[in-house]
PDB file of N, CA, C and O in Angstrom:
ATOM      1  N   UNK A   1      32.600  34.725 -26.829  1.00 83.00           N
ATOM      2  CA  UNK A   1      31.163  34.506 -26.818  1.00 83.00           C
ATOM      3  C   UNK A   1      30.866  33.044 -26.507  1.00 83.00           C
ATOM      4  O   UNK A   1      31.660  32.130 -26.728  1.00 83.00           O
ATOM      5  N   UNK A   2      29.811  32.921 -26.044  1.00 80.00           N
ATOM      6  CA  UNK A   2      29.462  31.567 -26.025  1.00 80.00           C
ATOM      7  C   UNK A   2      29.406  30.147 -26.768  1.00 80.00           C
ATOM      8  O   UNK A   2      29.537  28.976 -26.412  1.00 80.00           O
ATOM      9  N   UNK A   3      29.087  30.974 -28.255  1.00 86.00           N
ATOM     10  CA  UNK A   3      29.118  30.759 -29.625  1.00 86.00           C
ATOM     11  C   UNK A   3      30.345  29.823 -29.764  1.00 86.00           C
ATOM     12  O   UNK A   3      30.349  28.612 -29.981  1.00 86.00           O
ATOM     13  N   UNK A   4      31.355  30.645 -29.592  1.00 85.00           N
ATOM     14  CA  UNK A   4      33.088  30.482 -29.325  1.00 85.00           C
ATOM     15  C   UNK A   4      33.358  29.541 -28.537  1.00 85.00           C
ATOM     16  O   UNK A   4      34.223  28.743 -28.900  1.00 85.00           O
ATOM     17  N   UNK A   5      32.701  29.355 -27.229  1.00 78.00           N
ATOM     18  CA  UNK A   5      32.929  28.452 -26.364  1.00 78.00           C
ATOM     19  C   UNK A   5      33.136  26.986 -26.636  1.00 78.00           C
ATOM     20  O   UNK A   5      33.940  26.069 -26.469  1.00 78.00           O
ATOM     21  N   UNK A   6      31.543  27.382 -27.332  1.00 77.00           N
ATOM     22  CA  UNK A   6      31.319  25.796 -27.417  1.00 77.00           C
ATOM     23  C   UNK A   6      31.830  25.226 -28.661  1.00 77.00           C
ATOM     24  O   UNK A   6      32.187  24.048 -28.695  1.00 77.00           O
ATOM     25  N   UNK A   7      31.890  26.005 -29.710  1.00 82.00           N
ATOM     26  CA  UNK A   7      33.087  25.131 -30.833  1.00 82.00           C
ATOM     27  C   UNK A   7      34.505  25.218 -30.557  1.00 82.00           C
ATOM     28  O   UNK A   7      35.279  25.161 -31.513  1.00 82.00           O
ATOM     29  N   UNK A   8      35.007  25.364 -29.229  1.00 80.00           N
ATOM     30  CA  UNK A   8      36.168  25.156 -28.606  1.00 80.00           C
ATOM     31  C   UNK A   8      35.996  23.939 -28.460  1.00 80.00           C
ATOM     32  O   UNK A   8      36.407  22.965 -29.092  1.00 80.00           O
ATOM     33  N   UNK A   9      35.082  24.101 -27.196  1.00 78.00           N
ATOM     34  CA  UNK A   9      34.822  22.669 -26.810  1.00 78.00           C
ATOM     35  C   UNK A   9      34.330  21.318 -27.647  1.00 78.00           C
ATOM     36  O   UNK A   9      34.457  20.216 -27.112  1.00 78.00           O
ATOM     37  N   UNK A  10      33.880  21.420 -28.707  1.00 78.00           N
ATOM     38  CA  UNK A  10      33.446  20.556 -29.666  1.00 78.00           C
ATOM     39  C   UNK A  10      34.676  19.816 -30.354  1.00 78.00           C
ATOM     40  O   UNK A  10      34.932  18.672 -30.730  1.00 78.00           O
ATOM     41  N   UNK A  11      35.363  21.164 -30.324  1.00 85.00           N
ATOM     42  CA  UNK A  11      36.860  20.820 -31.331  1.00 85.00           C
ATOM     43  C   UNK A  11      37.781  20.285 -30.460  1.00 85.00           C
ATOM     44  O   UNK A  11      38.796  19.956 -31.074  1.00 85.00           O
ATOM     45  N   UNK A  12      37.845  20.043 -29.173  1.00 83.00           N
ATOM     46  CA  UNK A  12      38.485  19.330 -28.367  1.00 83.00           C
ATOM     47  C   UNK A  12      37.959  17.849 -27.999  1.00 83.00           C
ATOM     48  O   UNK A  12      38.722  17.069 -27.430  1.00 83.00           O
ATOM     49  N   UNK A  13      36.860  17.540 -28.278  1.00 81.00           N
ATOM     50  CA  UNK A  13      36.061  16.624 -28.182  1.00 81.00           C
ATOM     51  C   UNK A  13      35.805  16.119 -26.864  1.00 81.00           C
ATOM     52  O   UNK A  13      35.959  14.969 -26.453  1.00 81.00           O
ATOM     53  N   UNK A  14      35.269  17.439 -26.076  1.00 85.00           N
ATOM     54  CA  UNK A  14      35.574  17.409 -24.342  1.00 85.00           C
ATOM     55  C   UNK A  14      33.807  16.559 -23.941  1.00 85.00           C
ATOM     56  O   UNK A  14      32.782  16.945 -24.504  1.00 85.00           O
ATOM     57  N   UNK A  15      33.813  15.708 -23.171  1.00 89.00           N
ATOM     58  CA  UNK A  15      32.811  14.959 -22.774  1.00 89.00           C
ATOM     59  C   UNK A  15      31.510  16.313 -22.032  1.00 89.00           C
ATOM     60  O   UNK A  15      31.735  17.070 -21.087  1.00 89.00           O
ATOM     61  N   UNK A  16      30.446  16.233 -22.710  1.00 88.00           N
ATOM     62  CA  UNK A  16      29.705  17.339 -22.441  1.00 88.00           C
ATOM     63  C   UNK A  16      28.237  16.307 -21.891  1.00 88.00           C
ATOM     64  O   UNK A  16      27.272  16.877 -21.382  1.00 88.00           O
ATOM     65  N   UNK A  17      28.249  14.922 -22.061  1.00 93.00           N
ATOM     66  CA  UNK A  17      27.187  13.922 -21.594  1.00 93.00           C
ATOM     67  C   UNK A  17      27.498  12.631 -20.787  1.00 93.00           C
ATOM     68  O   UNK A  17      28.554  12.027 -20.973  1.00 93.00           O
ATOM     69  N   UNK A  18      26.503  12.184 -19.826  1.00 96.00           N
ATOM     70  CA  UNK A  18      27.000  10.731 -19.588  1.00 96.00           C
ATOM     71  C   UNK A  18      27.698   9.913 -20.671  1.00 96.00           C
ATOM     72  O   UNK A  18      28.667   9.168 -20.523  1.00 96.00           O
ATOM     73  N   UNK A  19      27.099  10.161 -21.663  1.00 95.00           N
ATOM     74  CA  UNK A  19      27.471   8.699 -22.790  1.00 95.00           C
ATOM     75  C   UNK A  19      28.678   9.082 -23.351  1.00 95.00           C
ATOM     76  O   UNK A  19      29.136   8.380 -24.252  1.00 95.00           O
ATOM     77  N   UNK A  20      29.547  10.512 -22.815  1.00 94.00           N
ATOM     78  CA  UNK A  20      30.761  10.556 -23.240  1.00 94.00           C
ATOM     79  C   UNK A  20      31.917  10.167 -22.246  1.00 94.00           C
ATOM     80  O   UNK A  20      33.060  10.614 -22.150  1.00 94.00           O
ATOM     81  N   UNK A  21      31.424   9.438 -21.717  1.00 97.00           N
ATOM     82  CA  UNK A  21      32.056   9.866 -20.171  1.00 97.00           C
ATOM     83  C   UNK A  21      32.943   8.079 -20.474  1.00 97.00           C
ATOM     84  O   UNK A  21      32.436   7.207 -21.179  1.00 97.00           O
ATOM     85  N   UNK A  22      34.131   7.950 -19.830  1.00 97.00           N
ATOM     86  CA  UNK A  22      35.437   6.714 -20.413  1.00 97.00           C
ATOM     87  C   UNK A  22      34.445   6.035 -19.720  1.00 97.00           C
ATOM     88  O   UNK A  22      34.593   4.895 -20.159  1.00 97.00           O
ATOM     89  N   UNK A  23      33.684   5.996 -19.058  1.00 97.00           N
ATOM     90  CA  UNK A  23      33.101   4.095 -18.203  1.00 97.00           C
ATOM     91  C   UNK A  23      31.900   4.693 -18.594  1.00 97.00           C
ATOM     92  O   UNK A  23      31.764   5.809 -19.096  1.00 97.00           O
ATOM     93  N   UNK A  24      30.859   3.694 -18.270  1.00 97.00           N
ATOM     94  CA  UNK A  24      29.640   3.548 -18.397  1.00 97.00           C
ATOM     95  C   UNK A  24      28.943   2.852 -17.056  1.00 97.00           C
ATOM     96  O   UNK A  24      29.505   2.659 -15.977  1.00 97.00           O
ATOM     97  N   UNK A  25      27.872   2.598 -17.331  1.00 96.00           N
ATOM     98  CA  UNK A  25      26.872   1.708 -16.083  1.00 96.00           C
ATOM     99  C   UNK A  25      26.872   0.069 -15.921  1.00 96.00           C
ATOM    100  O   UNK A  25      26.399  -0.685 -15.070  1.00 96.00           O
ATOM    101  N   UNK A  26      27.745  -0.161 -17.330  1.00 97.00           N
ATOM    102  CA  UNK A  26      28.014  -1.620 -17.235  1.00 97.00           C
ATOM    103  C   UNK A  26      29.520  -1.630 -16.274  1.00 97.00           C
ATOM    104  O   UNK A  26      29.588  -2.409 -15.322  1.00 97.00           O
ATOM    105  N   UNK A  27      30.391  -0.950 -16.520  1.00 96.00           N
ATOM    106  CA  UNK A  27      31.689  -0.465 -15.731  1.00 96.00           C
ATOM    107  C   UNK A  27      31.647  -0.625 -14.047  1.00 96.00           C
ATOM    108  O   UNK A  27      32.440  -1.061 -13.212  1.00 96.00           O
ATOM    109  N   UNK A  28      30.580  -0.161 -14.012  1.00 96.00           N
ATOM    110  CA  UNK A  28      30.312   0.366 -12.089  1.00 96.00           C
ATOM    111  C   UNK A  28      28.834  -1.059 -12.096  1.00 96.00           C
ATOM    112  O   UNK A  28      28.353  -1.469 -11.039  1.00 96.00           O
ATOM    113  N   UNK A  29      28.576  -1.348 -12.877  1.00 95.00           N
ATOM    114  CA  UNK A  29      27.889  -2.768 -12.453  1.00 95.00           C
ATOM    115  C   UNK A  29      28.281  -3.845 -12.445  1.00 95.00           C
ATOM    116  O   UNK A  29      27.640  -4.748 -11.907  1.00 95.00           O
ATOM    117  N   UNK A  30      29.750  -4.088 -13.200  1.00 94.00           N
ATOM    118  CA  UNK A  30      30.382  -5.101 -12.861  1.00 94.00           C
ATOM    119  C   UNK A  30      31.713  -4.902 -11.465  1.00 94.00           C
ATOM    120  O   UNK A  30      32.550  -5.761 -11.185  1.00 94.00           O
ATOM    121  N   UNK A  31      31.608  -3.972 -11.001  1.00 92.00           N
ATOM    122  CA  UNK A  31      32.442  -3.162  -9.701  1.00 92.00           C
ATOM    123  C   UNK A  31      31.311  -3.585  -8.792  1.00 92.00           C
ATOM    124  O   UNK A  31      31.776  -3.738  -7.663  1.00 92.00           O
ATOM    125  N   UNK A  32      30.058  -3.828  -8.825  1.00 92.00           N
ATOM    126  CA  UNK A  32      29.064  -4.061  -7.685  1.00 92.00           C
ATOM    127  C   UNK A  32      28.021  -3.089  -7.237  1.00 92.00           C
ATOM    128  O   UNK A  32      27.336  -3.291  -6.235  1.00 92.00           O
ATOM    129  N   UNK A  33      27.935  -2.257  -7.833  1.00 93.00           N
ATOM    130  CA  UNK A  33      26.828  -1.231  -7.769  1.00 93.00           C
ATOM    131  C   UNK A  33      25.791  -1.217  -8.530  1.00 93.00           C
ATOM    132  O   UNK A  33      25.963  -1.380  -9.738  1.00 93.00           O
ATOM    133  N   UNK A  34      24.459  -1.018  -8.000  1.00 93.00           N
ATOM    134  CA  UNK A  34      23.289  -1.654  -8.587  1.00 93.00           C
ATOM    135  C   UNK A  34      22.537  -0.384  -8.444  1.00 93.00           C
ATOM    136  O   UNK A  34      23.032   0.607  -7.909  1.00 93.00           O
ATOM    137  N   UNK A  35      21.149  -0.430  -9.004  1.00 93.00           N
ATOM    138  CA  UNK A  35      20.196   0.645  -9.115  1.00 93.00           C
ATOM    139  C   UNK A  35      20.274   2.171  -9.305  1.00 93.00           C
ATOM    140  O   UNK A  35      20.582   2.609 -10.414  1.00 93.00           O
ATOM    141  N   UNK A  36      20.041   2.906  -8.398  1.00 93.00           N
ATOM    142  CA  UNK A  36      19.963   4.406  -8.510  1.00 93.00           C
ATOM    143  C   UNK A  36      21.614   4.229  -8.130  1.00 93.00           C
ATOM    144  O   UNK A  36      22.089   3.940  -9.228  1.00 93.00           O
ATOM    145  N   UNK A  37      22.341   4.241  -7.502  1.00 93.00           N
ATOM    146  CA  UNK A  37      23.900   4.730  -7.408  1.00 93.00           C
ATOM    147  C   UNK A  37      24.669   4.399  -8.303  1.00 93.00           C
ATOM    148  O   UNK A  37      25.865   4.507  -8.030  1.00 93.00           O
ATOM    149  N   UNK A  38      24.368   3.980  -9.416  1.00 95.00           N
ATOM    150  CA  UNK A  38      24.788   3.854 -10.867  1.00 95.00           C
ATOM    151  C   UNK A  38      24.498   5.097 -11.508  1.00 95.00           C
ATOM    152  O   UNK A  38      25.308   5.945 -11.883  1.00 95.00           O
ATOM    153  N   UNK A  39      23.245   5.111 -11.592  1.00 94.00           N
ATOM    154  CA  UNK A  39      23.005   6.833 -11.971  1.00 94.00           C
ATOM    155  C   UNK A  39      23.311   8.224 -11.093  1.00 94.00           C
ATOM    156  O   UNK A  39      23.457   9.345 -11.581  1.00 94.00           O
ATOM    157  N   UNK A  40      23.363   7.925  -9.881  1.00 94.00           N
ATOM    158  CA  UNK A  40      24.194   9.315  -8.962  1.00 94.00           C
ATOM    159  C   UNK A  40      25.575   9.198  -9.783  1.00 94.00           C
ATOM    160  O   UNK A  40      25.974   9.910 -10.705  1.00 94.00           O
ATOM    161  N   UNK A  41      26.260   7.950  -9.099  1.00 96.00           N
ATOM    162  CA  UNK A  41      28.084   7.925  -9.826  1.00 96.00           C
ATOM    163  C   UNK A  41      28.306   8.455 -11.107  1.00 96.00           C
ATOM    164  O   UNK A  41      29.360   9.021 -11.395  1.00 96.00           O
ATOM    165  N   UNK A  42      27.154   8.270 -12.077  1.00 96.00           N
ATOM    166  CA  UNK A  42      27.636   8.724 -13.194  1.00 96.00           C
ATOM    167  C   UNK A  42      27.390  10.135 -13.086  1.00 96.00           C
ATOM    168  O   UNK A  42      28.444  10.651 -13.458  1.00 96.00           O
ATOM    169  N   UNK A  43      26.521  11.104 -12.761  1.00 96.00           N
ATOM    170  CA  UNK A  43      25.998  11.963 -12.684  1.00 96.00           C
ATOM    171  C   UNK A  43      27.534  12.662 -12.276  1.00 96.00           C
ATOM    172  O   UNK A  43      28.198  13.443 -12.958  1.00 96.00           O
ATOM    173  N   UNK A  44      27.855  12.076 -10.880  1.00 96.00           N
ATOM    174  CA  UNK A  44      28.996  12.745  -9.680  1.00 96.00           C
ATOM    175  C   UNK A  44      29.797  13.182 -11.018  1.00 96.00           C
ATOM    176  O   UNK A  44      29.883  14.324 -11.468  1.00 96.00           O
ATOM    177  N   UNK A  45      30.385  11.948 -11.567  1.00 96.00           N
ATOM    178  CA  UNK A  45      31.563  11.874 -12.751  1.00 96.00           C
ATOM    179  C   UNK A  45      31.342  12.902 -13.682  1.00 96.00           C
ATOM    180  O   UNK A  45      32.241  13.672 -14.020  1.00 96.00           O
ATOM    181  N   UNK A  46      30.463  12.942 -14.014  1.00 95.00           N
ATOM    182  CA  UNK A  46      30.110  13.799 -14.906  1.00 95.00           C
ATOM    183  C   UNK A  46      30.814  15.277 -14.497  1.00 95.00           C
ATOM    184  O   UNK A  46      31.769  15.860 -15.011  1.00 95.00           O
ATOM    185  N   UNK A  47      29.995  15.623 -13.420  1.00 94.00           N
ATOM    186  CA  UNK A  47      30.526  16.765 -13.191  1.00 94.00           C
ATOM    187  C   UNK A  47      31.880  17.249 -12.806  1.00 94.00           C
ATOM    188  O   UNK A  47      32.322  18.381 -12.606  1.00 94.00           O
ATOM    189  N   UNK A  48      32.406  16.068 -12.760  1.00 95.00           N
ATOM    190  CA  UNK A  48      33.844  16.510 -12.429  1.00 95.00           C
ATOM    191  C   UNK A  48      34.339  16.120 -13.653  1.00 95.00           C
ATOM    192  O   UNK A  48      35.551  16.243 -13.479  1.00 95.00           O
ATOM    193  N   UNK A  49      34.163  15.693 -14.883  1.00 94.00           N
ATOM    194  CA  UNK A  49      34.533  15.871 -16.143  1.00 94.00           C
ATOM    195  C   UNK A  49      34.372  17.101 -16.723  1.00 94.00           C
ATOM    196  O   UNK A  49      35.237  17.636 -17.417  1.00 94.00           O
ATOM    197  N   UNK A  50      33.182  17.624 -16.441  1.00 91.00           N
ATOM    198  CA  UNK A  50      33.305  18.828 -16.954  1.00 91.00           C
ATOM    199  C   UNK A  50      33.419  19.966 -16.366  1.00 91.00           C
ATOM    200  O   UNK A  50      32.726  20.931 -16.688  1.00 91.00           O
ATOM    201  N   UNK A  51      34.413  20.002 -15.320  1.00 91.00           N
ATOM    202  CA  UNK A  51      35.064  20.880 -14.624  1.00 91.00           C
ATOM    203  C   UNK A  51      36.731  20.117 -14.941  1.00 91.00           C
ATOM    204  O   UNK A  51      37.653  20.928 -15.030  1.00 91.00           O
ATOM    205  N   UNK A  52      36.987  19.027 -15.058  1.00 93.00           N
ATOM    206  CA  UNK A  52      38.204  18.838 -15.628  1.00 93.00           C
ATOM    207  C   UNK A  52      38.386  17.749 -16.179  1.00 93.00           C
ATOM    208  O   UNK A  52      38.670  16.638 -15.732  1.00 93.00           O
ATOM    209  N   UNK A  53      38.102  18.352 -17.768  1.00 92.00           N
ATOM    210  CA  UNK A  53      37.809  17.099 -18.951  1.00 92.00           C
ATOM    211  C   UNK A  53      38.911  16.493 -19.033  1.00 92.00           C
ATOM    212  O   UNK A  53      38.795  15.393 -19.574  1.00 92.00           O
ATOM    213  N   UNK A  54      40.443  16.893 -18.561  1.00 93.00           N
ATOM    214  CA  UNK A  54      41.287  15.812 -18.709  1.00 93.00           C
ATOM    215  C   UNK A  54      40.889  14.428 -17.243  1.00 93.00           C
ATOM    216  O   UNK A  54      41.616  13.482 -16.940  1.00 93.00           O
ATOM    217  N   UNK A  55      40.128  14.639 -16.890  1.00 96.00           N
ATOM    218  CA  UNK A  55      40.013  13.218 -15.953  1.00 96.00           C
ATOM    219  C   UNK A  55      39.156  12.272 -16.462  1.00 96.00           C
ATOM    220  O   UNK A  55      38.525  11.365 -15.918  1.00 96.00           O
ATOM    221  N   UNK A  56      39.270  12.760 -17.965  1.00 96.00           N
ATOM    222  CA  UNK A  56      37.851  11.603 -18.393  1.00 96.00           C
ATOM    223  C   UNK A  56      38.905  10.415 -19.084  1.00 96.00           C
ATOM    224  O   UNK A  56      39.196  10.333 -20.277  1.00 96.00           O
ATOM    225  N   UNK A  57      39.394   9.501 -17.940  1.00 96.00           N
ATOM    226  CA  UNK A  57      39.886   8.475 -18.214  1.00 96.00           C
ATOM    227  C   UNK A  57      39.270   7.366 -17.642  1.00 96.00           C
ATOM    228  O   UNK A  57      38.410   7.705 -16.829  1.00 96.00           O
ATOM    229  N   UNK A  58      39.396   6.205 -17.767  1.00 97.00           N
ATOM    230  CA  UNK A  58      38.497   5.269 -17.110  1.00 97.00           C
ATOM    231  C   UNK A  58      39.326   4.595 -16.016  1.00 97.00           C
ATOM    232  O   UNK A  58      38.858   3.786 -15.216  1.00 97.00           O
ATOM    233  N   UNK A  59      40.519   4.975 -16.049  1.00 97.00           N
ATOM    234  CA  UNK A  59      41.518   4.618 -14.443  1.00 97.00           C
ATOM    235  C   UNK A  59      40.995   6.006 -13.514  1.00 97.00           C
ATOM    236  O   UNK A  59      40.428   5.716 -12.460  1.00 97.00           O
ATOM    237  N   UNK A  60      41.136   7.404 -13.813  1.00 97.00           N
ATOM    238  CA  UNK A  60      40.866   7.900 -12.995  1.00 97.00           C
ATOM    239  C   UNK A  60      39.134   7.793 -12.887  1.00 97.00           C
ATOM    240  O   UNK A  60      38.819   7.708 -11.700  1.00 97.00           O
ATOM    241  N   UNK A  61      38.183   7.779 -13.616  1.00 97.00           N
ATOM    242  CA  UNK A  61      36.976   7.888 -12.827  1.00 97.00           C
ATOM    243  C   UNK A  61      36.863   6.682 -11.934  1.00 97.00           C
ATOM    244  O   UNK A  61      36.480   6.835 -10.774  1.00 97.00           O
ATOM    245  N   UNK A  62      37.096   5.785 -12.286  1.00 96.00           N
ATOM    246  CA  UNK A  62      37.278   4.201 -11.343  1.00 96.00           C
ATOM    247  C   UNK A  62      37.462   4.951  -9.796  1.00 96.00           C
ATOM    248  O   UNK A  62      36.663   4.995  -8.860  1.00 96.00           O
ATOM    249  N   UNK A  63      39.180   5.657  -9.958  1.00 95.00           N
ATOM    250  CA  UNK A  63      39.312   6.011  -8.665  1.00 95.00           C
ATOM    251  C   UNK A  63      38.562   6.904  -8.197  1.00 95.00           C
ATOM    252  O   UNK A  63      38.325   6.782  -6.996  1.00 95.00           O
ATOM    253  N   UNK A  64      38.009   7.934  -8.818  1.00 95.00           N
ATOM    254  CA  UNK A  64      36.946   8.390  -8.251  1.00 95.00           C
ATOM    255  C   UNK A  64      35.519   8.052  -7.224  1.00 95.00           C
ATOM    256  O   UNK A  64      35.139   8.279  -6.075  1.00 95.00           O
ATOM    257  N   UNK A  65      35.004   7.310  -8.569  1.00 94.00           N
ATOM    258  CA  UNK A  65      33.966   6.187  -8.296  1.00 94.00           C
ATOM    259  C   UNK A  65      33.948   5.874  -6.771  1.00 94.00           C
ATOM    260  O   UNK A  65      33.030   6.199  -6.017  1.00 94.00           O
ATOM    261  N   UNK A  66      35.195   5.133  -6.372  1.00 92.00           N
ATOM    262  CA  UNK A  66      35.489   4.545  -5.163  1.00 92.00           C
ATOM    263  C   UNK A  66      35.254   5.336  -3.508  1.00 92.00           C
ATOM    264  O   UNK A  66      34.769   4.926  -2.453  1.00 92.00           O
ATOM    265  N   UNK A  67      36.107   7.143  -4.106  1.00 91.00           N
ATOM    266  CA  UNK A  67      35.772   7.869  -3.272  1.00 91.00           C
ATOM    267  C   UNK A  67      34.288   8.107  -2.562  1.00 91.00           C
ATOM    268  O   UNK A  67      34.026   8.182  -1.361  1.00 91.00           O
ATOM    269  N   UNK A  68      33.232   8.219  -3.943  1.00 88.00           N
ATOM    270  CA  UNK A  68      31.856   8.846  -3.838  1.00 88.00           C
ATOM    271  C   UNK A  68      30.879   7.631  -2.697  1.00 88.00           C
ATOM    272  O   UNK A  68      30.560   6.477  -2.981  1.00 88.00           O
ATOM    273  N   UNK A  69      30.589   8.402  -1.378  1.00 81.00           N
ATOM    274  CA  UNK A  69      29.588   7.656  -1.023  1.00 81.00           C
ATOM    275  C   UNK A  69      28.697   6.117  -1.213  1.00 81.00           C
ATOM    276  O   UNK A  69      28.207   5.233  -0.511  1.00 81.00           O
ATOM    277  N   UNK A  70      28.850   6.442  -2.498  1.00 62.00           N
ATOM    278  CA  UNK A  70      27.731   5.087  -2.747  1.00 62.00           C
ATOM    279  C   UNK A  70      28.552   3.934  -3.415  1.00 62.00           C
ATOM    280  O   UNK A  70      28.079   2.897  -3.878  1.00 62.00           O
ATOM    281  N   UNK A  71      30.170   4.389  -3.371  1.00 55.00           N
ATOM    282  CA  UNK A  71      31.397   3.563  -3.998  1.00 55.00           C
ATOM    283  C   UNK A  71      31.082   2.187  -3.392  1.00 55.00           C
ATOM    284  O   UNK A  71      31.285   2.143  -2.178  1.00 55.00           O
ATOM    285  N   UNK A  72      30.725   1.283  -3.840  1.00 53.00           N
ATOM    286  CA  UNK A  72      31.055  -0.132  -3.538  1.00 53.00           C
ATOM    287  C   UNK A  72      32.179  -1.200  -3.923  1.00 53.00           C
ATOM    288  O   UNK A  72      32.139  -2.372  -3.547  1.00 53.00           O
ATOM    289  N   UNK A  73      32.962  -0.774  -4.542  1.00 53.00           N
ATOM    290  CA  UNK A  73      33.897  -1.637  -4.948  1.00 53.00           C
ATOM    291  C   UNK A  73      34.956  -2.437  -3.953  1.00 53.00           C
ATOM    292  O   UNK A  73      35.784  -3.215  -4.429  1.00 53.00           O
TER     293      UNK A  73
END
């Protein structure tokens, strides 16, 4: 059940928000990215955290980061 799901996921302590996510907007603003592509990148990250919560490291979203369009680093 769904019910089930999500105290799986709770009990794993799997990133379900930006603010769980290993970097933040200070992270990708000291990398050189300013305004709205601070909030896309995190957004991008996001979703690929929660399609695979083991990448919520802050070496791999970095490399991520870099991939996405609006990567400035």
């Amino acid at each position: 059940t769904l019910s089930t799901m999500m105290k799986n996921i709770r009990a794993r302590g799997d990133c379900l928000t930006i603010d769980g996510l290993a970097i933040n907007g200070r992270t990708l603003m000291e990398r050189g990215l300013r305004g709205r592509a601070i909030g896309e990148t995190l957004a991008a990250l996001l979703d690929l955290v929660l399609a695979h919560p083991d990448k919520n490291q802050k070496d791999l979203l970095l490399a991520e980061a870099e991939k996405l369009p609006d990567g400035k680093f």
